[in-house]
Amino acid sequence: MTQASGKAGRVREQKIRCDACPVMCYIGEGKIGACDRYANHGGEIVRCDPLTVLDRTVAQGGDVRPFLGRDWHDGLSTEDLFVTAVGAGTTYPDYKPAPFLASREVDGADFVTVVTEAIFSYCGVKVKIDTDRHLGREGAVIRHQGEAVGLMITSEYGSQMMSLGGVDHLTGGSKAEGRVTCDVLLRLLNREAVTLTVEDGAEIVVQAGKAPIVDGLREERMRVGCGSATIGMFASQWYGLVDEVVVVDDHITGVVSEHQAGKVLGWPDTGIRIKGRRSTPGRYFQVAEPGRGWGGTDIEDPLSILGPWLAKKGAREGLTLLMVSTTGEHAAYYELDAQLVPQERPMPARIKPSVALIAENCEPALCTVMFMGGAGGSLRSGVTRNPVKLTEAVQAGRAEVTVGGAKSYVWPGGGITLMADVMQTPKGAFGMVPTPAIVAPLEFTVLKQEYEALGGHTEAVRDVIDILQSGGFYARDSQVIFPQERKQ
């Protein structure tokens, strides 16, 4: 705590130094630190958000519940409760026990859940965007407010992937790059909308659990499959209704008369010719450049992917042709004239239901945001005095890692590299410190005997009901000590 005289005999306000993170803010009475997470309340450093408890009502559509200010009673079953790290506080520097080490009984077994808000410099998000529209080339830089925050990675089945954040963007570039990257990560992790621009590509509004907005247009659905798969699914429904079907797709365009699905049905040859690289019968690659037109290509006129029709292979005047995209968003009907040139005609009523069926089988387009972080370093010291034992227990499946109560996937190999879906975490679960770094709620749950074998801080373990009834604070020597140890 500092106190000094200013000009004209004025006394400076008292400030307390917070050591919840490496920034070490001095915080005045009634004010909060740079992270918006810790405040000076009555001369004490306190966590602004309450510790959050999950119970089985969440799985049934109920609400998560902060327990501060609630009346808890002795009859509460610990089997229904799970203390998350949301609102727990940090242990920086991590030689101290984690803020809460909660003991509870589940199905007759004693478990210990260690909760801490971990400071992640090595973290980012993986974003899955359901769209056929071309967002940008693989490896293209993604920017926000002019700063590089990530890159486009692979295209998956009906989706395009982004990798955002990471230590190189947070700490390896300019201060502006680190600040903007941290802001983008925090907003995405807390399910807020962020506008991203792909170099030589699209502008996308990304928000977890919401449809992507690409160049101002809201995406409605992801494709039912590639062009070849669409042929395989719906060939039998087109048989007898139309002479030829082409499903336009940036990756694999399908032609029903040549495709094995058509051959099995006895589909006759039509003399059609497709521009592009033929893969196997009825499957074509590279019919056009990627774009935001038909089937994720750059074309607006689907006839541009067709070559001259061959009469000797079955082309004839009056032959009917349906061209459709993999989402059913684009569809057109043609008939060949006397010169074997397709002429567009009104879509016949007999064909409309099959186009609608493609759209019906497309799932809603969404953005999925996965938190990804390396939970290593010194934060493990808040769990055990021998940090490598925690890593070994996690990799062996003897310790479960969750993020704000959400199950995580832990990558094989060294360390504790994990991923979790932010839609499964309580809203607002993530924070930041202006180093810059993301603060993520992390819980390690192990059997009590396993925790003892890890060399855990057993002296700091408390029953979950005791934690709830004490309002979430440590009780030491009959004095209330806040989770963040204060310095005055």
GROMACS .gro file of C-alpha atoms in nm:
model
  488
    1MET     CA    1   0.000   0.000   0.000
    2THR     CA    2   0.132   0.343  -0.086
    3GLN     CA    3   0.048   0.683   0.055
    4ALA     CA    4   0.221   1.014  -0.026
    5SER     CA    5   0.158   1.386  -0.004
    6GLY     CA    6   0.087   1.578  -0.323
    7LYS     CA    7   0.083   1.949  -0.399
    8ALA     CA    8  -0.100   2.188  -0.165
    9GLY     CA    9  -0.092   1.931   0.112
   10ARG     CA   10  -0.325   1.691  -0.067
   11VAL     CA   11  -0.288   1.325   0.019
   12ARG     CA   12  -0.274   1.075  -0.263
   13GLU     CA   13  -0.528   0.800  -0.258
   14GLN     CA   14  -0.415   0.475  -0.108
   15LYS     CA   15  -0.338   0.205  -0.359
   16ILE     CA   16  -0.279  -0.164  -0.317
   17ARG     CA   17  -0.053  -0.362  -0.541
   18CYS     CA   18  -0.227  -0.663  -0.697
   19ASP     CA   19  -0.007  -0.964  -0.770
   20ALA     CA   20  -0.266  -1.171  -0.957
   21CYS     CA   21  -0.060  -1.147  -1.276
   22PRO     CA   22   0.278  -1.018  -1.398
   23VAL     CA   23   0.138  -0.666  -1.462
   24MET     CA   24   0.127  -0.599  -1.083
   25CYS     CA   25  -0.123  -0.309  -1.095
   26TYR     CA   26  -0.153  -0.054  -0.817
   27ILE     CA   27  -0.528  -0.022  -0.761
   28GLY     CA   28  -0.700   0.265  -0.583
   29GLU     CA   29  -0.996   0.228  -0.346
   30GLY     CA   30  -1.314   0.139  -0.535
   31LYS     CA   31  -1.131   0.087  -0.863
   32ILE     CA   32  -1.043  -0.216  -1.071
   33GLY     CA   33  -0.716  -0.329  -1.227
   34ALA     CA   34  -0.626  -0.328  -1.594
   35CYS     CA   35  -0.771  -0.677  -1.635
   36ASP     CA   36  -1.120  -0.575  -1.511
   37ARG     CA   37  -1.105  -0.882  -1.287
   38TYR     CA   38  -0.961  -0.759  -0.956
   39ALA     CA   39  -1.063  -0.456  -0.751
   40ASN     CA   40  -0.964  -0.268  -0.437
   41HIS     CA   41  -1.265  -0.307  -0.209
   42GLY     CA   42  -1.221  -0.159   0.136
   43GLY     CA   43  -0.847  -0.201   0.126
   44GLU     CA   44  -0.866  -0.563   0.006
   45ILE     CA   45  -0.788  -0.705  -0.337
   46VAL     CA   46  -1.097  -0.901  -0.436
   47ARG     CA   47  -1.208  -1.094  -0.742
   48CYS     CA   48  -1.482  -0.899  -0.920
   49ASP     CA   49  -1.674  -1.201  -1.051
   50PRO     CA   50  -1.812  -1.470  -0.822
   51LEU     CA   51  -1.692  -1.828  -0.828
   52THR     CA   52  -1.927  -2.030  -1.047
   53VAL     CA   53  -2.076  -2.365  -0.955
   54LEU     CA   54  -2.225  -2.610  -1.203
   55ASP     CA   55  -2.479  -2.870  -1.110
   56ARG     CA   56  -2.680  -3.134  -1.288
   57THR     CA   57  -2.955  -2.887  -1.375
   58VAL     CA   58  -2.719  -2.754  -1.644
   59ALA     CA   59  -2.747  -3.080  -1.835
   60GLN     CA   60  -3.125  -3.039  -1.820
   61GLY     CA   61  -3.121  -2.684  -1.955
   62GLY     CA   62  -3.092  -2.506  -1.618
   63ASP     CA   63  -2.866  -2.215  -1.532
   64VAL     CA   64  -2.515  -2.211  -1.396
   65ARG     CA   65  -2.507  -2.036  -1.063
   66PRO     CA   66  -2.262  -1.812  -0.886
   67PHE     CA   67  -2.278  -1.887  -0.518
   68LEU     CA   68  -2.171  -1.558  -0.361
   69GLY     CA   69  -2.461  -1.403  -0.177
   70ARG     CA   70  -2.666  -1.725  -0.174
   71ASP     CA   71  -2.781  -1.917   0.130
   72TRP     CA   72  -2.639  -2.266   0.108
   73HIS     CA   73  -2.742  -2.539   0.349
   74ASP     CA   74  -2.589  -2.852   0.493
   75GLY     CA   75  -2.830  -3.082   0.313
   76LEU     CA   76  -2.692  -2.997  -0.032
   77SER     CA   77  -2.559  -3.302  -0.216
   78THR     CA   78  -2.200  -3.267  -0.328
   79GLU     CA   79  -2.263  -3.521  -0.605
   80ASP     CA   80  -2.470  -3.259  -0.790
   81LEU     CA   81  -2.207  -2.986  -0.767
   82PHE     CA   82  -1.895  -2.903  -0.961
   83VAL     CA   83  -1.686  -2.601  -0.864
   84THR     CA   84  -1.553  -2.440  -1.180
   85ALA     CA   85  -1.255  -2.207  -1.200
   86VAL     CA   86  -1.473  -1.923  -1.332
   87GLY     CA   87  -1.424  -1.644  -1.080
   88ALA     CA   88  -1.172  -1.843  -0.876
   89GLY     CA   89  -0.873  -1.616  -0.924
   90THR     CA   90  -0.514  -1.691  -1.016
   91THR     CA   91  -0.217  -1.818  -0.819
   92TYR     CA   92   0.049  -1.602  -0.979
   93PRO     CA   93   0.327  -1.665  -0.894
   94ASP     CA   94   0.234  -2.031  -0.895
   95TYR     CA   95   0.431  -2.165  -0.603
   96LYS     CA   96   0.110  -2.127  -0.398
   97PRO     CA   97  -0.176  -2.377  -0.390
   98ALA     CA   98  -0.451  -2.310  -0.644
   99PRO     CA   99  -0.727  -2.077  -0.521
  100PHE     CA  100  -0.967  -2.362  -0.446
  101LEU     CA  101  -0.907  -2.731  -0.388
  102ALA     CA  102  -1.254  -2.877  -0.346
  103SER     CA  103  -1.320  -3.221  -0.202
  104ARG     CA  104  -1.649  -3.393  -0.282
  105GLU     CA  105  -1.798  -3.741  -0.287
  106VAL     CA  106  -1.943  -3.885  -0.608
  107ASP     CA  107  -2.095  -4.234  -0.616
  108GLY     CA  108  -1.913  -4.324  -0.296
  109ALA     CA  109  -1.571  -4.212  -0.419
  110ASP     CA  110  -1.379  -3.911  -0.288
  111PHE     CA  111  -1.260  -3.666  -0.554
  112VAL     CA  112  -1.051  -3.351  -0.542
  113THR     CA  113  -1.109  -3.076  -0.797
  114VAL     CA  114  -0.834  -2.816  -0.821
  115VAL     CA  115  -0.951  -2.490  -0.979
  116THR     CA  116  -0.752  -2.192  -1.098
  117GLU     CA  117  -0.782  -1.918  -1.357
  118ALA     CA  118  -0.472  -1.992  -1.562
  119ILE     CA  119  -0.276  -1.724  -1.747
  120PHE     CA  120  -0.214  -1.844  -2.103
  121SER     CA  121   0.041  -1.688  -2.335
  122TYR     CA  122   0.051  -2.010  -2.534
  123CYS     CA  123  -0.308  -2.021  -2.649
  124GLY     CA  124  -0.540  -1.942  -2.934
  125VAL     CA  125  -0.863  -2.050  -3.097
  126LYS     CA  126  -0.943  -2.283  -3.380
  127VAL     CA  127  -1.249  -2.162  -3.572
  128LYS     CA  128  -1.466  -2.381  -3.794
  129ILE     CA  129  -1.682  -2.182  -4.036
  130ASP     CA  130  -1.958  -2.371  -4.215
  131THR     CA  131  -1.967  -2.230  -4.567
  132ASP     CA  132  -1.899  -2.326  -4.927
  133ARG     CA  133  -1.803  -1.970  -5.014
  134HIS     CA  134  -1.431  -1.921  -5.060
  135LEU     CA  135  -1.294  -1.720  -4.767
  136GLY     CA  136  -0.928  -1.713  -4.867
  137ARG     CA  137  -0.640  -1.928  -4.977
  138GLU     CA  138  -0.482  -2.168  -4.733
  139GLY     CA  139  -0.210  -1.987  -4.540
  140ALA     CA  140  -0.359  -1.641  -4.600
  141VAL     CA  141  -0.310  -1.395  -4.314
  142ILE     CA  142  -0.621  -1.298  -4.116
  143ARG     CA  143  -0.638  -0.944  -3.981
  144HIS     CA  144  -0.842  -0.737  -3.738
  145GLN     CA  145  -0.805  -0.360  -3.725
  146GLY     CA  146  -0.515  -0.402  -3.965
  147GLU     CA  147  -0.317  -0.631  -3.736
  148ALA     CA  148  -0.230  -0.992  -3.819
  149VAL     CA  149  -0.411  -1.223  -3.574
  150GLY     CA  150  -0.396  -1.563  -3.746
  151LEU     CA  151  -0.422  -1.749  -4.074
  152MET     CA  152  -0.649  -1.962  -4.287
  153ILE     CA  153  -0.576  -2.331  -4.259
  154THR     CA  154  -0.742  -2.632  -4.421
  155SER     CA  155  -1.079  -2.663  -4.590
  156GLU     CA  156  -1.280  -2.945  -4.438
  157TYR     CA  157  -1.605  -3.110  -4.549
  158GLY     CA  158  -1.838  -2.813  -4.589
  159SER     CA  159  -1.633  -2.593  -4.359
  160GLN     CA  160  -1.326  -2.372  -4.365
  161MET     CA  161  -1.086  -2.348  -4.076
  162MET     CA  162  -0.899  -2.064  -3.911
  163SER     CA  163  -0.618  -2.065  -3.659
  164LEU     CA  164  -0.613  -1.746  -3.453
  165GLY     CA  165  -0.382  -1.626  -3.179
  166GLY     CA  166  -0.083  -1.815  -3.050
  167VAL     CA  167   0.222  -1.691  -2.868
  168ASP     CA  168   0.387  -1.547  -3.181
  169HIS     CA  169   0.098  -1.306  -3.234
  170LEU     CA  170   0.052  -1.233  -2.864
  171THR     CA  171   0.415  -1.165  -2.781
  172GLY     CA  172   0.627  -1.200  -3.096
  173GLY     CA  173   0.509  -0.896  -3.288
  174SER     CA  174   0.439  -0.532  -3.210
  175LYS     CA  175   0.251  -0.415  -2.903
  176ALA     CA  176  -0.047  -0.332  -3.123
  177GLU     CA  177  -0.048  -0.682  -3.272
  178GLY     CA  178  -0.040  -0.842  -2.928
  179ARG     CA  179  -0.313  -0.616  -2.791
  180VAL     CA  180  -0.545  -0.667  -3.090
  181THR     CA  181  -0.484  -1.043  -3.094
  182CYS     CA  182  -0.568  -1.071  -2.725
  183ASP     CA  183  -0.885  -0.867  -2.775
  184VAL     CA  184  -0.997  -1.087  -3.067
  185LEU     CA  185  -0.934  -1.406  -2.869
  186LEU     CA  186  -1.116  -1.279  -2.561
  187ARG     CA  187  -1.422  -1.171  -2.754
  188LEU     CA  188  -1.443  -1.496  -2.949
  189LEU     CA  189  -1.394  -1.706  -2.636
  190ASN     CA  190  -1.674  -1.515  -2.463
  191ARG     CA  191  -1.904  -1.572  -2.764
  192GLU     CA  192  -1.898  -1.218  -2.897
  193ALA     CA  193  -1.899  -1.123  -3.266
  194VAL     CA  194  -1.568  -1.027  -3.429
  195THR     CA  195  -1.511  -0.902  -3.783
  196LEU     CA  196  -1.209  -1.059  -3.952
  197THR     CA  197  -1.056  -0.985  -4.292
  198VAL     CA  198  -0.868  -1.245  -4.495
  199GLU     CA  199  -0.593  -1.111  -4.718
  200ASP     CA  200  -0.710  -1.128  -5.082
  201GLY     CA  201  -1.027  -1.287  -4.952
  202ALA     CA  202  -1.348  -1.224  -4.767
  203GLU     CA  203  -1.459  -1.022  -4.468
  204ILE     CA  204  -1.627  -1.251  -4.215
  205VAL     CA  205  -1.821  -1.183  -3.898
  206VAL     CA  206  -1.747  -1.473  -3.664
  207GLN     CA  207  -1.942  -1.553  -3.348
  208ALA     CA  208  -1.954  -1.887  -3.168
  209GLY     CA  209  -2.285  -2.064  -3.217
  210LYS     CA  210  -2.405  -1.816  -3.481
  211ALA     CA  211  -2.414  -1.824  -3.860
  212PRO     CA  212  -2.112  -1.666  -4.031
  213ILE     CA  213  -2.165  -1.345  -4.224
  214VAL     CA  214  -1.950  -1.343  -4.538
  215ASP     CA  215  -1.910  -1.010  -4.717
  216GLY     CA  216  -2.230  -0.888  -4.559
  217LEU     CA  217  -2.436  -1.199  -4.644
  218ARG     CA  218  -2.551  -1.433  -4.367
  219GLU     CA  219  -2.476  -1.795  -4.447
  220GLU     CA  220  -2.786  -2.010  -4.407
  221ARG     CA  221  -2.663  -2.365  -4.454
  222MET     CA  222  -2.357  -2.579  -4.513
  223ARG     CA  223  -2.344  -2.811  -4.810
  224VAL     CA  224  -2.501  -3.155  -4.804
  225GLY     CA  225  -2.177  -3.299  -4.943
  226CYS     CA  226  -1.937  -3.255  -5.233
  227GLY     CA  227  -2.074  -3.274  -5.587
  228SER     CA  228  -1.994  -3.643  -5.613
  229ALA     CA  229  -2.158  -3.724  -5.278
  230THR     CA  230  -2.468  -3.528  -5.376
  231ILE     CA  231  -2.496  -3.738  -5.692
  232GLY     CA  232  -2.462  -4.052  -5.482
  233MET     CA  233  -2.737  -3.943  -5.245
  234PHE     CA  234  -2.995  -3.818  -5.493
  235ALA     CA  235  -2.930  -3.993  -5.827
  236SER     CA  236  -3.219  -4.234  -5.778
  237GLN     CA  237  -3.459  -3.945  -5.723
  238TRP     CA  238  -3.352  -3.774  -6.048
  239TYR     CA  239  -3.367  -4.090  -6.256
  240GLY     CA  240  -3.648  -4.061  -6.507
  241LEU     CA  241  -3.713  -3.691  -6.433
  242VAL     CA  242  -3.420  -3.532  -6.616
  243ASP     CA  243  -3.163  -3.652  -6.870
  244GLU     CA  244  -2.851  -3.510  -6.703
  245VAL     CA  245  -2.756  -3.359  -6.367
  246VAL     CA  246  -2.438  -3.166  -6.286
  247VAL     CA  247  -2.369  -3.075  -5.922
  248VAL     CA  248  -2.127  -2.783  -5.925
  249ASP     CA  249  -1.863  -2.788  -5.653
  250ASP     CA  250  -1.528  -2.617  -5.612
  251HIS     CA  251  -1.367  -2.941  -5.498
  252ILE     CA  252  -1.543  -3.233  -5.670
  253THR     CA  253  -1.807  -3.159  -5.935
  254GLY     CA  254  -2.039  -3.453  -6.004
  255VAL     CA  255  -2.197  -3.566  -6.336
  256VAL     CA  256  -2.472  -3.821  -6.289
  257SER     CA  257  -2.458  -3.995  -6.630
  258GLU     CA  258  -2.087  -4.076  -6.582
  259HIS     CA  259  -2.095  -4.137  -6.206
  260GLN     CA  260  -2.106  -4.490  -6.071
  261ALA     CA  261  -2.439  -4.412  -5.905
  262GLY     CA  262  -2.585  -4.333  -6.248
  263LYS     CA  263  -2.427  -4.640  -6.407
  264VAL     CA  264  -2.582  -4.868  -6.144
  265LEU     CA  265  -2.921  -4.716  -6.225
  266GLY     CA  266  -2.866  -4.766  -6.599
  267TRP     CA  267  -2.835  -4.395  -6.679
  268PRO     CA  268  -2.767  -4.345  -7.052
  269ASP     CA  269  -2.477  -4.137  -7.186
  270THR     CA  270  -2.560  -3.777  -7.276
  271GLY     CA  271  -2.252  -3.655  -7.462
  272ILE     CA  272  -2.178  -3.394  -7.195
  273ARG     CA  273  -1.823  -3.260  -7.160
  274ILE     CA  274  -1.691  -3.092  -6.847
  275LYS     CA  275  -1.399  -2.854  -6.827
  276GLY     CA  276  -1.159  -2.941  -6.549
  277ARG     CA  277  -0.948  -3.236  -6.442
  278ARG     CA  278  -1.128  -3.570  -6.454
  279SER     CA  279  -1.061  -3.781  -6.149
  280THR     CA  280  -1.273  -4.094  -6.171
  281PRO     CA  281  -1.586  -4.134  -6.385
  282GLY     CA  282  -1.836  -3.859  -6.301
  283ARG     CA  283  -1.597  -3.675  -6.069
  284TYR     CA  284  -1.410  -3.359  -6.176
  285PHE     CA  285  -1.155  -3.142  -5.997
  286GLN     CA  286  -1.072  -2.777  -6.067
  287VAL     CA  287  -1.370  -2.693  -6.288
  288ALA     CA  288  -1.326  -2.327  -6.186
  289GLU     CA  289  -1.140  -2.108  -5.942
  290PRO     CA  290  -1.253  -2.085  -5.578
  291GLY     CA  291  -1.497  -1.804  -5.509
  292ARG     CA  292  -1.832  -1.706  -5.369
  293GLY     CA  293  -2.047  -1.819  -5.660
  294TRP     CA  294  -2.197  -2.156  -5.751
  295GLY     CA  295  -2.075  -2.436  -5.521
  296GLY     CA  296  -1.787  -2.232  -5.381
  297THR     CA  297  -1.650  -2.150  -5.727
  298ASP     CA  298  -1.606  -1.809  -5.885
  299ILE     CA  299  -1.867  -1.869  -6.157
  300GLU     CA  300  -2.206  -1.705  -6.188
  301ASP     CA  301  -2.298  -1.883  -6.513
  302PRO     CA  302  -2.279  -2.260  -6.459
  303LEU     CA  303  -2.267  -2.323  -6.833
  304SER     CA  304  -1.914  -2.183  -6.832
  305ILE     CA  305  -1.782  -2.517  -6.700
  306LEU     CA  306  -1.929  -2.710  -6.996
  307GLY     CA  307  -1.756  -2.789  -7.324
  308PRO     CA  308  -1.928  -2.870  -7.656
  309TRP     CA  309  -2.179  -3.155  -7.638
  310LEU     CA  310  -2.106  -3.465  -7.847
  311ALA     CA  311  -2.391  -3.605  -8.059
  312LYS     CA  312  -2.203  -3.932  -8.111
  313LYS     CA  313  -2.206  -3.981  -7.733
  314GLY     CA  314  -2.580  -3.923  -7.691
  315ALA     CA  315  -2.637  -3.546  -7.710
  316ARG     CA  316  -2.959  -3.456  -7.891
  317GLU     CA  317  -3.206  -3.173  -7.933
  318GLY     CA  318  -3.446  -3.154  -7.638
  319LEU     CA  319  -3.210  -3.325  -7.392
  320THR     CA  320  -3.282  -3.186  -7.042
  321LEU     CA  321  -3.018  -3.071  -6.796
  322LEU     CA  322  -3.033  -2.975  -6.428
  323MET     CA  323  -2.738  -2.784  -6.283
  324VAL     CA  324  -2.744  -2.739  -5.907
  325SER     CA  325  -2.505  -2.639  -5.626
  326THR     CA  326  -2.419  -2.848  -5.321
  327THR     CA  327  -2.655  -2.645  -5.100
  328GLY     CA  328  -2.943  -2.610  -5.346
  329GLU     CA  329  -2.895  -2.233  -5.324
  330HIS     CA  330  -2.823  -2.222  -5.698
  331ALA     CA  331  -3.018  -2.427  -5.948
  332ALA     CA  332  -3.107  -2.390  -6.316
  333TYR     CA  333  -3.280  -2.604  -6.580
  334TYR     CA  334  -3.183  -2.622  -6.949
  335GLU     CA  335  -3.281  -2.793  -7.274
  336LEU     CA  336  -3.048  -2.849  -7.569
  337ASP     CA  337  -3.149  -2.672  -7.891
  338ALA     CA  338  -3.092  -2.795  -8.245
  339GLN     CA  339  -2.727  -2.683  -8.230
  340LEU     CA  340  -2.683  -2.876  -7.900
  341VAL     CA  341  -2.649  -2.554  -7.703
  342PRO     CA  342  -2.818  -2.547  -7.359
  343GLN     CA  343  -3.101  -2.293  -7.334
  344GLU     CA  344  -3.237  -2.203  -6.992
  345ARG     CA  345  -3.601  -2.284  -6.931
  346PRO     CA  346  -3.833  -2.245  -6.629
  347MET     CA  347  -3.771  -2.508  -6.362
  348PRO     CA  348  -4.030  -2.787  -6.411
  349ALA     CA  349  -4.251  -2.865  -6.114
  350ARG     CA  350  -4.138  -3.229  -6.123
  351ILE     CA  351  -3.777  -3.130  -6.047
  352LYS     CA  352  -3.833  -2.862  -5.783
  353PRO     CA  353  -3.885  -3.111  -5.496
  354SER     CA  354  -3.544  -3.272  -5.560
  355VAL     CA  355  -3.370  -2.933  -5.542
  356ALA     CA  356  -3.561  -2.853  -5.222
  357LEU     CA  357  -3.453  -3.190  -5.081
  358ILE     CA  358  -3.086  -3.092  -5.120
  359ALA     CA  359  -3.148  -2.776  -4.921
  360GLU     CA  360  -3.350  -2.970  -4.662
  361ASN     CA  361  -3.058  -3.205  -4.604
  362CYS     CA  362  -2.813  -2.921  -4.544
  363GLU     CA  363  -2.741  -2.845  -4.179
  364PRO     CA  364  -2.754  -2.486  -4.048
  365ALA     CA  365  -2.428  -2.298  -4.102
  366LEU     CA  366  -2.256  -2.211  -3.775
  367CYS     CA  367  -1.926  -2.082  -3.641
  368THR     CA  368  -1.754  -2.312  -3.393
  369VAL     CA  369  -1.487  -2.167  -3.165
  370MET     CA  370  -1.252  -2.404  -2.987
  371PHE     CA  371  -1.019  -2.277  -2.714
  372MET     CA  372  -0.675  -2.429  -2.747
  373GLY     CA  373  -0.400  -2.385  -2.495
  374GLY     CA  374  -0.087  -2.536  -2.351
  375ALA     CA  375  -0.157  -2.589  -1.981
  376GLY     CA  376   0.200  -2.634  -1.874
  377GLY     CA  377   0.450  -2.409  -1.708
  378SER     CA  378   0.424  -2.314  -1.348
  379LEU     CA  379   0.046  -2.330  -1.313
  380ARG     CA  380   0.091  -2.700  -1.239
  381SER     CA  381   0.266  -2.601  -0.916
  382GLY     CA  382  -0.071  -2.482  -0.789
  383VAL     CA  383  -0.185  -2.842  -0.812
  384THR     CA  384   0.120  -3.038  -0.698
  385ARG     CA  385   0.470  -2.983  -0.570
  386ASN     CA  386   0.598  -3.217  -0.841
  387PRO     CA  387   0.451  -3.069  -1.163
  388VAL     CA  388   0.552  -3.347  -1.402
  389LYS     CA  389   0.338  -3.593  -1.206
  390LEU     CA  390   0.028  -3.392  -1.299
  391THR     CA  391   0.121  -3.409  -1.668
  392GLU     CA  392   0.174  -3.783  -1.641
  393ALA     CA  393  -0.161  -3.830  -1.464
  394VAL     CA  394  -0.345  -3.629  -1.730
  395GLN     CA  395  -0.183  -3.817  -2.017
  396ALA     CA  396  -0.259  -4.150  -1.847
  397GLY     CA  397  -0.624  -4.055  -1.795
  398ARG     CA  398  -0.597  -4.058  -1.415
  399ALA     CA  399  -0.669  -3.683  -1.399
  400GLU     CA  400  -0.945  -3.513  -1.595
  401VAL     CA  401  -0.899  -3.158  -1.726
  402THR     CA  402  -1.197  -2.933  -1.785
  403VAL     CA  403  -1.229  -2.571  -1.896
  404GLY     CA  404  -1.500  -2.389  -1.703
  405GLY     CA  405  -1.666  -2.726  -1.652
  406ALA     CA  406  -1.651  -2.815  -2.023
  407LYS     CA  407  -1.486  -3.142  -2.117
  408SER     CA  408  -1.163  -3.097  -2.305
  409TYR     CA  409  -0.969  -3.301  -2.553
  410VAL     CA  410  -0.608  -3.346  -2.446
  411TRP     CA  411  -0.363  -3.400  -2.729
  412PRO     CA  412  -0.131  -3.701  -2.706
  413GLY     CA  413   0.239  -3.643  -2.667
  414GLY     CA  414   0.421  -3.424  -2.421
  415GLY     CA  415   0.266  -3.156  -2.206
  416ILE     CA  416  -0.100  -3.074  -2.148
  417THR     CA  417  -0.222  -2.932  -2.479
  418LEU     CA  418  -0.599  -2.915  -2.472
  419MET     CA  419  -0.902  -2.801  -2.670
  420ALA     CA  420  -1.253  -2.716  -2.548
  421ASP     CA  421  -1.572  -2.587  -2.711
  422VAL     CA  422  -1.653  -2.240  -2.576
  423MET     CA  423  -2.026  -2.308  -2.622
  424GLN     CA  424  -1.994  -2.560  -2.338
  425THR     CA  425  -1.845  -2.307  -2.095
  426PRO     CA  426  -2.039  -2.050  -1.891
  427LYS     CA  427  -2.077  -1.726  -2.082
  428GLY     CA  428  -1.808  -1.474  -1.991
  429ALA     CA  429  -1.582  -1.749  -1.855
  430PHE     CA  430  -1.262  -1.610  -2.006
  431GLY     CA  431  -1.060  -1.303  -1.911
  432MET     CA  432  -0.733  -1.136  -1.998
  433VAL     CA  433  -0.433  -0.966  -1.850
  434PRO     CA  434  -0.261  -0.689  -2.043
  435THR     CA  435   0.076  -0.865  -2.066
  436PRO     CA  436  -0.106  -0.961  -2.306
  437ALA     CA  437  -0.243  -1.307  -2.224
  438ILE     CA  438  -0.573  -1.489  -2.196
  439VAL     CA  439  -0.702  -1.604  -1.858
  440ALA     CA  440  -0.891  -1.933  -1.884
  441PRO     CA  441  -1.074  -2.132  -1.614
  442LEU     CA  442  -0.903  -2.465  -1.562
  443GLU     CA  443  -1.005  -2.756  -1.341
  444PHE     CA  444  -0.816  -3.077  -1.262
  445THR     CA  445  -1.025  -3.354  -1.107
  446VAL     CA  446  -0.867  -3.665  -0.955
  447LEU     CA  447  -0.946  -3.929  -0.700
  448LYS     CA  448  -0.837  -3.818  -0.355
  449GLN     CA  449  -0.582  -4.097  -0.321
  450GLU     CA  450  -0.443  -4.008  -0.663
  451TYR     CA  451  -0.411  -3.646  -0.556
  452GLU     CA  452  -0.214  -3.752  -0.252
  453ALA     CA  453   0.010  -3.967  -0.473
  454LEU     CA  454   0.074  -3.665  -0.697
  455GLY     CA  455   0.222  -3.479  -0.404
  456GLY     CA  456  -0.072  -3.238  -0.406
  457HIS     CA  457  -0.135  -2.955  -0.160
  458THR     CA  458  -0.349  -3.174   0.063
  459GLU     CA  459  -0.339  -2.923   0.351
  460ALA     CA  460  -0.535  -2.675   0.135
  461VAL     CA  461  -0.811  -2.920   0.035
  462ARG     CA  462  -1.156  -2.824   0.166
  463ASP     CA  463  -1.498  -2.981   0.141
  464VAL     CA  464  -1.707  -2.826  -0.134
  465ILE     CA  465  -1.989  -2.742   0.108
  466ASP     CA  466  -1.742  -2.563   0.335
  467ILE     CA  467  -1.626  -2.357   0.037
  468LEU     CA  468  -1.983  -2.267  -0.053
  469GLN     CA  469  -2.085  -2.175   0.298
  470SER     CA  470  -1.779  -1.957   0.351
  471GLY     CA  471  -1.866  -1.748   0.047
  472GLY     CA  472  -1.576  -1.875  -0.157
  473PHE     CA  473  -1.299  -1.733   0.060
  474TYR     CA  474  -1.018  -1.914   0.231
  475ALA     CA  475  -1.064  -1.947   0.606
  476ARG     CA  476  -0.731  -1.955   0.787
  477ASP     CA  477  -0.696  -1.917   1.159
  478SER     CA  478  -1.054  -1.790   1.180
  479GLN     CA  479  -0.967  -1.499   0.953
  480VAL     CA  480  -1.109  -1.445   0.607
  481ILE     CA  481  -0.831  -1.439   0.349
  482PHE     CA  482  -0.924  -1.362  -0.007
  483PRO     CA  483  -0.819  -1.611  -0.281
  484GLN     CA  484  -0.578  -1.351  -0.414
  485GLU     CA  485  -0.319  -1.301  -0.141
  486ARG     CA  486  -0.285  -0.928  -0.088
  487LYS     CA  487   0.020  -0.715  -0.030
  488GLN     CA  488  -0.005  -0.392   0.165
   0.00000   0.00000   0.00000
